[in-house]
PDB file of C-alpha atoms in Angstrom:
ATOM      1  CA  MET D 793       9.364  17.907   6.612  1.00 54.00           C
ATOM      2  CA  GLY D 794       8.116  21.174   5.157  1.00 59.00           C
ATOM      3  CA  ALA D 795       6.829  24.247   6.940  1.00 68.00           C
ATOM      4  CA  GLY D 796       3.991  23.418   9.292  1.00 68.00           C
ATOM      5  CA  GLN D 797       4.250  19.689   8.631  1.00 72.00           C
ATOM      6  CA  ARG D 798       4.566  17.400  11.613  1.00 79.00           C
ATOM      7  CA  ILE D 799       3.817  13.970  12.971  1.00 75.00           C
ATOM      8  CA  GLU D 800       1.680  13.861  16.100  1.00 79.00           C
ATOM      9  CA  LEU D 801       1.433  10.980  18.573  1.00 77.00           C
ATOM     10  CA  GLU D 802      -1.630  10.912  20.828  1.00 84.00           C
ATOM     11  CA  PRO D 803      -2.118   8.298  23.584  1.00 86.00           C
ATOM     12  CA  ASP D 804      -5.480   6.538  23.377  1.00 87.00           C
ATOM     13  CA  GLY D 805      -5.717   3.916  26.123  1.00 89.00           C
ATOM     14  CA  ASP D 806      -3.497   1.002  25.147  1.00 86.00           C
ATOM     15  CA  ARG D 807      -3.142   2.422  21.626  1.00 80.00           C
ATOM     16  CA  VAL D 808      -1.463   5.439  20.055  1.00 79.00           C
ATOM     17  CA  VAL D 809      -3.033   7.611  17.371  1.00 78.00           C
ATOM     18  CA  VAL D 810      -0.409   8.618  14.797  1.00 75.00           C
ATOM     19  CA  ARG D 811      -1.267  11.639  12.684  1.00 75.00           C
ATOM     20  CA  ALA D 812       0.697  13.234   9.847  1.00 70.00           C
ATOM     21  CA  VAL D 813      -0.258  16.913   9.638  1.00 72.00           C
ATOM     22  CA  MET D 814       0.323  18.615   6.306  1.00 64.00           C
ATOM     23  CA  PRO D 815      -1.180  22.098   5.945  1.00 66.00           C
ATOM     24  CA  GLY D 816      -2.701  22.810   2.566  1.00 63.00           C
ATOM     25  CA  PRO D 817      -4.676  25.527   0.812  1.00 60.00           C
ATOM     26  CA  LEU D 818      -8.162  26.173   2.086  1.00 53.00           C
ATOM     27  CA  GLY D 819     -10.559  26.408  -0.805  1.00 59.00           C
ATOM     28  CA  ASP D 820     -13.924  25.154  -1.867  1.00 55.00           C
ATOM     29  CA  ALA D 821     -12.476  21.909  -3.200  1.00 55.00           C
ATOM     30  CA  ASP D 822     -14.071  18.610  -2.313  1.00 55.00           C
ATOM     31  CA  TRP D 823     -11.107  17.105  -0.431  1.00 53.00           C
ATOM     32  CA  GLU D 824     -12.283  13.560  -1.130  1.00 56.00           C
ATOM     33  CA  ASP D 825     -11.617  14.071  -4.852  1.00 55.00           C
ATOM     34  CA  ILE D 826      -8.093  15.437  -4.491  1.00 60.00           C
ATOM     35  CA  TYR D 827      -5.194  13.043  -4.880  1.00 59.00           C
ATOM     36  CA  ASP D 828      -2.196  14.032  -2.768  1.00 67.00           C
ATOM     37  CA  GLU D 829       0.867  11.855  -3.298  1.00 75.00           C
ATOM     38  CA  LEU D 830       2.384  12.733   0.088  1.00 71.00           C
ATOM     39  CA  GLU D 831      -0.843  12.033   1.959  1.00 76.00           C
ATOM     40  CA  GLU D 832      -1.295   8.684   0.241  1.00 82.00           C
ATOM     41  CA  GLY D 833       2.362   7.821   0.856  1.00 82.00           C
ATOM     42  CA  TRP D 834       2.010   8.529   4.575  1.00 81.00           C
ATOM     43  CA  ARG D 835      -1.225   6.516   4.673  1.00 83.00           C
ATOM     44  CA  ALA D 836       0.512   3.515   3.067  1.00 87.00           C
ATOM     45  CA  PHE D 837       3.513   3.838   5.398  1.00 87.00           C
ATOM     46  CA  PHE D 838       1.422   4.030   8.573  1.00 86.00           C
ATOM     47  CA  GLU D 839      -0.838   1.140   7.553  1.00 88.00           C
ATOM     48  CA  GLN D 840       2.225  -1.010   6.809  1.00 89.00           C
ATOM     49  CA  LEU D 841       3.661  -0.049  10.194  1.00 88.00           C
ATOM     50  CA  ARG D 842       0.347  -0.926  11.873  1.00 88.00           C
ATOM     51  CA  PHE D 843       0.396  -4.294  10.101  1.00 93.00           C
ATOM     52  CA  VAL D 844       3.850  -5.097  11.463  1.00 91.00           C
ATOM     53  CA  LEU D 845       3.001  -3.932  14.992  1.00 88.00           C
ATOM     54  CA  GLU D 846      -0.354  -5.718  15.173  1.00 90.00           C
ATOM     55  CA  THR D 847       0.443  -8.981  13.398  1.00 91.00           C
ATOM     56  CA  ARG D 848       4.122  -9.344  14.344  1.00 91.00           C
ATOM     57  CA  PRO D 849       5.102 -11.318  11.232  1.00 91.00           C
ATOM     58  CA  LYS D 850       8.058 -13.673  11.612  1.00 90.00           C
ATOM     59  CA  GLY D 851      11.218 -13.293   9.568  1.00 91.00           C
ATOM     60  CA  ALA D 852      12.806 -10.612   7.453  1.00 91.00           C
ATOM     61  CA  ARG D 853      10.685  -8.337   5.263  1.00 93.00           C
ATOM     62  CA  ARG D 854      11.222  -8.451   1.498  1.00 95.00           C
ATOM     63  CA  THR D 855       9.170  -6.526  -1.014  1.00 94.00           C
ATOM     64  CA  VAL D 856       8.254  -6.630  -4.646  1.00 96.00           C
ATOM     65  CA  HIS D 857       6.992  -3.369  -6.136  1.00 96.00           C
ATOM     66  CA  LEU D 858       5.092  -3.338  -9.417  1.00 96.00           C
ATOM     67  CA  ALA D 859       4.308  -0.037 -11.123  1.00 96.00           C
ATOM     68  CA  GLY D 860       2.632   0.868 -14.380  1.00 96.00           C
ATOM     69  CA  THR D 861      -0.571   1.997 -16.013  1.00 95.00           C
ATOM     70  CA  ALA D 862      -3.618  -0.257 -15.799  1.00 95.00           C
ATOM     71  CA  SER D 863      -7.256  -0.526 -14.796  1.00 94.00           C
ATOM     72  CA  ALA D 864      -7.428  -0.140 -11.016  1.00 93.00           C
ATOM     73  CA  PRO D 865     -10.445  -2.467 -10.589  1.00 94.00           C
ATOM     74  CA  GLU D 866      -8.668  -5.129 -12.651  1.00 94.00           C
ATOM     75  CA  VAL D 867      -5.479  -4.816 -10.583  1.00 94.00           C
ATOM     76  CA  ALA D 868      -7.436  -4.873  -7.299  1.00 93.00           C
ATOM     77  CA  ALA D 869      -9.169  -8.080  -8.454  1.00 94.00           C
ATOM     78  CA  LEU D 870      -5.798  -9.544  -9.462  1.00 94.00           C
ATOM     79  CA  ALA D 871      -4.402  -8.783  -6.002  1.00 95.00           C
ATOM     80  CA  GLU D 872      -7.356 -10.530  -4.381  1.00 94.00           C
ATOM     81  CA  ARG D 873      -6.795 -13.622  -6.539  1.00 94.00           C
ATOM     82  CA  LEU D 874      -3.038 -13.777  -5.876  1.00 94.00           C
ATOM     83  CA  ALA D 875      -3.229 -12.903  -2.169  1.00 93.00           C
ATOM     84  CA  PRO D 876      -6.548 -14.117  -0.785  1.00 93.00           C
ATOM     85  CA  GLY D 877      -7.192 -12.970   2.747  1.00 92.00           C
ATOM     86  CA  SER D 878      -8.890  -9.969   4.293  1.00 94.00           C
ATOM     87  CA  VAL D 879      -9.038  -6.244   3.627  1.00 94.00           C
ATOM     88  CA  TRP D 880      -6.565  -4.537   5.960  1.00 93.00           C
ATOM     89  CA  HIS D 881      -7.321  -0.965   4.901  1.00 92.00           C
ATOM     90  CA  GLU D 882      -9.352   0.668   2.159  1.00 92.00           C
ATOM     91  CA  SER D 883      -9.651   4.249   0.931  1.00 88.00           C
ATOM     92  CA  ARG D 884     -10.490   5.923  -2.383  1.00 89.00           C
ATOM     93  CA  PHE D 885      -6.949   5.515  -3.706  1.00 91.00           C
ATOM     94  CA  GLN D 886      -5.668   2.431  -1.855  1.00 92.00           C
ATOM     95  CA  ARG D 887      -6.684  -1.081  -0.968  1.00 94.00           C
ATOM     96  CA  MET D 888      -4.537  -3.190   1.356  1.00 94.00           C
ATOM     97  CA  LEU D 889      -4.954  -6.916   1.740  1.00 95.00           C
ATOM     98  CA  ALA D 890      -3.611  -9.054   4.578  1.00 95.00           C
ATOM     99  CA  SER D 891      -3.079 -12.360   2.818  1.00 93.00           C
ATOM    100  CA  ALA D 892      -3.789 -15.698   4.444  1.00 92.00           C
ATOM    101  CA  ASP D 893      -0.050 -16.482   4.252  1.00 90.00           C
ATOM    102  CA  GLY D 894       0.909 -13.416   6.321  1.00 92.00           C
ATOM    103  CA  HIS D 895       1.880 -10.890   3.663  1.00 94.00           C
ATOM    104  CA  LEU D 896       0.525  -7.373   3.057  1.00 95.00           C
ATOM    105  CA  VAL D 897      -0.438  -6.251  -0.451  1.00 95.00           C
ATOM    106  CA  VAL D 898      -0.940  -2.536  -1.167  1.00 95.00           C
ATOM    107  CA  VAL D 899      -2.737  -1.481  -4.362  1.00 94.00           C
ATOM    108  CA  HIS D 900      -2.261   2.278  -4.807  1.00 93.00           C
ATOM    109  CA  ALA D 901      -3.675   4.342  -7.706  1.00 92.00           C
ATOM    110  CA  THR D 902      -3.439   8.039  -8.550  1.00 88.00           C
ATOM    111  CA  ALA D 903      -7.167   8.050  -9.337  1.00 88.00           C
ATOM    112  CA  PRO D 904      -9.986   6.519  -7.307  1.00 89.00           C
ATOM    113  CA  LEU D 905      -9.803   2.721  -7.411  1.00 89.00           C
ATOM    114  CA  ALA D 906     -13.274   2.576  -8.949  1.00 89.00           C
ATOM    115  CA  VAL D 907     -12.019   4.253 -12.160  1.00 85.00           C
ATOM    116  CA  ALA D 908     -11.954   1.571 -14.849  1.00 83.00           C
ATOM    117  CA  GLY D 909      -9.757   3.348 -17.388  1.00 86.00           C
ATOM    118  CA  PRO D 910      -5.973   3.091 -17.379  1.00 93.00           C
ATOM    119  CA  VAL D 911      -4.387   5.045 -14.519  1.00 93.00           C
ATOM    120  CA  PRO D 912      -0.892   5.135 -13.023  1.00 94.00           C
ATOM    121  CA  LEU D 913      -0.814   2.694 -10.129  1.00 94.00           C
ATOM    122  CA  SER D 914       1.383   0.398  -8.129  1.00 94.00           C
ATOM    123  CA  VAL D 915       1.255  -2.778  -6.125  1.00 95.00           C
ATOM    124  CA  THR D 916       3.612  -3.403  -3.220  1.00 95.00           C
ATOM    125  CA  VAL D 917       3.789  -6.910  -1.804  1.00 96.00           C
ATOM    126  CA  SER D 918       5.479  -7.051   1.604  1.00 94.00           C
ATOM    127  CA  THR D 919       6.513 -10.599   2.434  1.00 95.00           C
ATOM    128  CA  TYR D 920       7.926 -11.949   5.669  1.00 94.00           C
ATOM    129  CA  GLY D 921      10.167 -14.921   6.345  1.00 93.00           C
ATOM    130  CA  LEU D 922      10.549 -16.176   2.782  1.00 94.00           C
ATOM    131  CA  ASP D 923      13.801 -17.840   1.750  1.00 93.00           C
ATOM    132  CA  ASP D 924      15.422 -16.903  -1.578  1.00 93.00           C
ATOM    133  CA  GLN D 925      13.668 -19.631  -3.547  1.00 95.00           C
ATOM    134  CA  ALA D 926      10.195 -18.869  -2.186  1.00 95.00           C
ATOM    135  CA  PHE D 927      10.690 -15.127  -2.714  1.00 95.00           C
ATOM    136  CA  ALA D 928      11.883 -15.666  -6.304  1.00 95.00           C
ATOM    137  CA  ALA D 929       8.785 -17.808  -6.962  1.00 96.00           C
ATOM    138  CA  LEU D 930       6.513 -15.072  -5.542  1.00 95.00           C
ATOM    139  CA  VAL D 931       8.222 -12.407  -7.674  1.00 96.00           C
ATOM    140  CA  GLY D 932       7.846 -14.615 -10.745  1.00 96.00           C
ATOM    141  CA  GLU D 933       4.161 -15.224 -10.074  1.00 96.00           C
ATOM    142  CA  TRP D 934       3.335 -11.547  -9.579  1.00 96.00           C
ATOM    143  CA  THR D 935       5.448 -10.492 -12.575  1.00 96.00           C
ATOM    144  CA  GLY D 936       3.771 -13.075 -14.796  1.00 96.00           C
ATOM    145  CA  HIS D 937       0.340 -11.717 -13.907  1.00 96.00           C
ATOM    146  CA  TRP D 938       1.455  -8.061 -14.013  1.00 96.00           C
ATOM    147  CA  GLU D 939       2.874  -8.075 -17.553  1.00 94.00           C
ATOM    148  CA  PRO D 940      -0.431  -8.722 -19.373  1.00 95.00           C
ATOM    149  CA  VAL D 941      -2.421  -6.064 -17.471  1.00 94.00           C
ATOM    150  CA  ALA D 942       0.003  -3.132 -17.094  1.00 95.00           C
ATOM    151  CA  ALA D 943       1.581  -0.812 -19.649  1.00 94.00           C
ATOM    152  CA  GLU D 944       4.794   1.128 -18.958  1.00 94.00           C
ATOM    153  CA  ARG D 945       5.453  -1.437 -16.249  1.00 93.00           C
ATOM    154  CA  THR D 946       8.350  -1.931 -13.883  1.00 94.00           C
ATOM    155  CA  VAL D 947       9.077  -4.557 -11.259  1.00 95.00           C
ATOM    156  CA  THR D 948      11.584  -3.927  -8.472  1.00 93.00           C
ATOM    157  CA  THR D 949      12.474  -5.901  -5.382  1.00 94.00           C
ATOM    158  CA  ALA D 950      13.998  -4.914  -2.063  1.00 88.00           C
ATOM    159  CA  PRO D 951      16.439  -7.114  -0.166  1.00 78.00           C
ATOM    160  CA  ALA D 952      15.620  -8.671   3.166  1.00 72.00           C
ATOM    161  CA  ALA D 953      15.296  -6.219   6.038  1.00 69.00           C
ATOM    162  CA  VAL D 954      14.629  -7.090   9.646  1.00 59.00           C
TER     163      VAL D 954
END
């Protein structure tokens, strides 16, 4: 971590508050409008960790990561169609869905999710307990829907991790 950066853990009854502290310049900027890649990365990491700790999914974690340029509202709607469930976390730049089948889907854009024009964004689908065939089918489904909506697109997968 850089100078002055730290992770703080604060007991709160039967919970723990986890805080990533990253000093930044103090100006007159409206902080809500500033995109900070590190801040959003930490937010995604901690929400994924919270998902694992609170839901205790069974089986190894495997991920598919889709990146490209697309309309954030269109991609968020696509995620809701492919992974119906409930909103796990939502902020200006991210929307996380806990799917009914126990997976977590993170839609992350470099501009506010309400921006309709093409923006760099990504979707990470964290799956749990899928065998090779089921995971390949999930990757195929997401890739098939990703190709028509995203330019400059990539699809990567991560092997099973416990």
